Structure formats: C-alpha cells, structure tokens
C-alpha cells in the first residue's frame, strides 16, 4: 500500500524535517506492506505558473493521506494555510485522513525585536487555536530532534495502522475469530 505524507513546515525547522524524512525512510524502507512517499514545499515544482504556488501545494496536499505540520518560533501564512486546508478536508473525511501538529519549543529573549515578538506570539496563538479546535486537539511539543523523532514515529505508526486496517478484507478478518 502506498501512503503519501505531506510535511507542512516553516523554514526554521528545515533541518528537523530533513532528519525526520531520513528517520521515516530508514524505519520503513524494508516494509513490504507500506511504501511511504513524503511531500513538502521544498521539493515541489517551483516553475512559473498562472496559479499561485500555494494552490499547487494545496492540490498536492489533497492527494496525501497524512498531514504533519511543524513550526518553531513563527507560523508562516502558507504553513497556516496548509493546516487550514488539510483540517477542512479532514472534517469532511477527504484526504488527508490523519494529521498532527508538532511545535518546537522556544524562548523569546527580552532583546528580541518587535517583529520577532510578534511572530512568536502568532506561533503561540496558533498552537492555542489548534488545541481548542473540536474540544481539545493535541499539539506535540518537542525540545530537540530526538524527542521529535520519537513522537512522530510513534504517531506515524498509529496513522499507518488506521489507514491499513480498513483495507483488510472481511474474509481475512474472519480467520481471527476461528
């Protein structure tokens, strides 16, 4: 079974995303049941087009079974748009069928510029808004790449199970009850 994962993220977590991709591929490279394909904006076609680049990304996102959103001390407009696009589709049972949000912890210095403080407040507010959606959604918070890998790989395992289980034919399930 082929499963596409869209990694929506701000540029501040590019290094984390690279390591996450490597961890996912390493863990699942020899899995005969599942072939994972990872998509995100850094790999997308950036050629000139009559439509917005973000529209093409949203179209690609709409073909993915799983959406993971990552941010650090700012949440970009496009990352927020990808979250909103994915969440609206999730609510009506369209791809993506599963999504999670991962926020890298940060501290803001009292020497931070007005712009840095504004961006940090937007990131905090976004995390709070996600948590309040549909009665207490969960936002994974992580300090370092090791914590992120553990959280994400554990969640990915659950998401893959949810996607694969409905695909088991009824005849195959009956043998478990004999």
Short mmCIF file of C-alpha atoms in Angstrom, two decimals, residues 2 16 19 27 43 45 48-49 57 62 70 77 111 113 115 127 150 165:
data_model
loop_
_atom_site.label_atom_id
_atom_site.label_comp_id
_atom_site.label_asym_id
_atom_site.label_seq_id
_atom_site.Cartn_x
_atom_site.Cartn_y
_atom_site.Cartn_z
CA UNK A 2 1.30 3.44 -0.93
CA UNK A 16 14.45 18.82 11.67
CA UNK A 19 16.21 14.31 9.82
CA UNK A 27 12.32 2.75 9.55
CA UNK A 43 10.59 19.50 -3.13
CA UNK A 45 7.77 22.30 -8.62
CA UNK A 48 6.34 29.81 -13.21
CA UNK A 49 2.65 29.09 -13.45
CA UNK A 57 0.91 22.83 -2.87
CA UNK A 62 -5.04 16.96 -1.07
CA UNK A 70 5.76 21.67 12.02
CA UNK A 77 0.93 32.27 6.42
CA UNK A 111 16.24 41.68 23.44
CA UNK A 113 12.89 42.72 18.02
CA UNK A 115 8.92 41.58 14.68
CA UNK A 127 -0.84 26.39 18.86
CA UNK A 150 10.11 9.53 19.00
CA UNK A 165 -6.88 -1.73 8.93
#
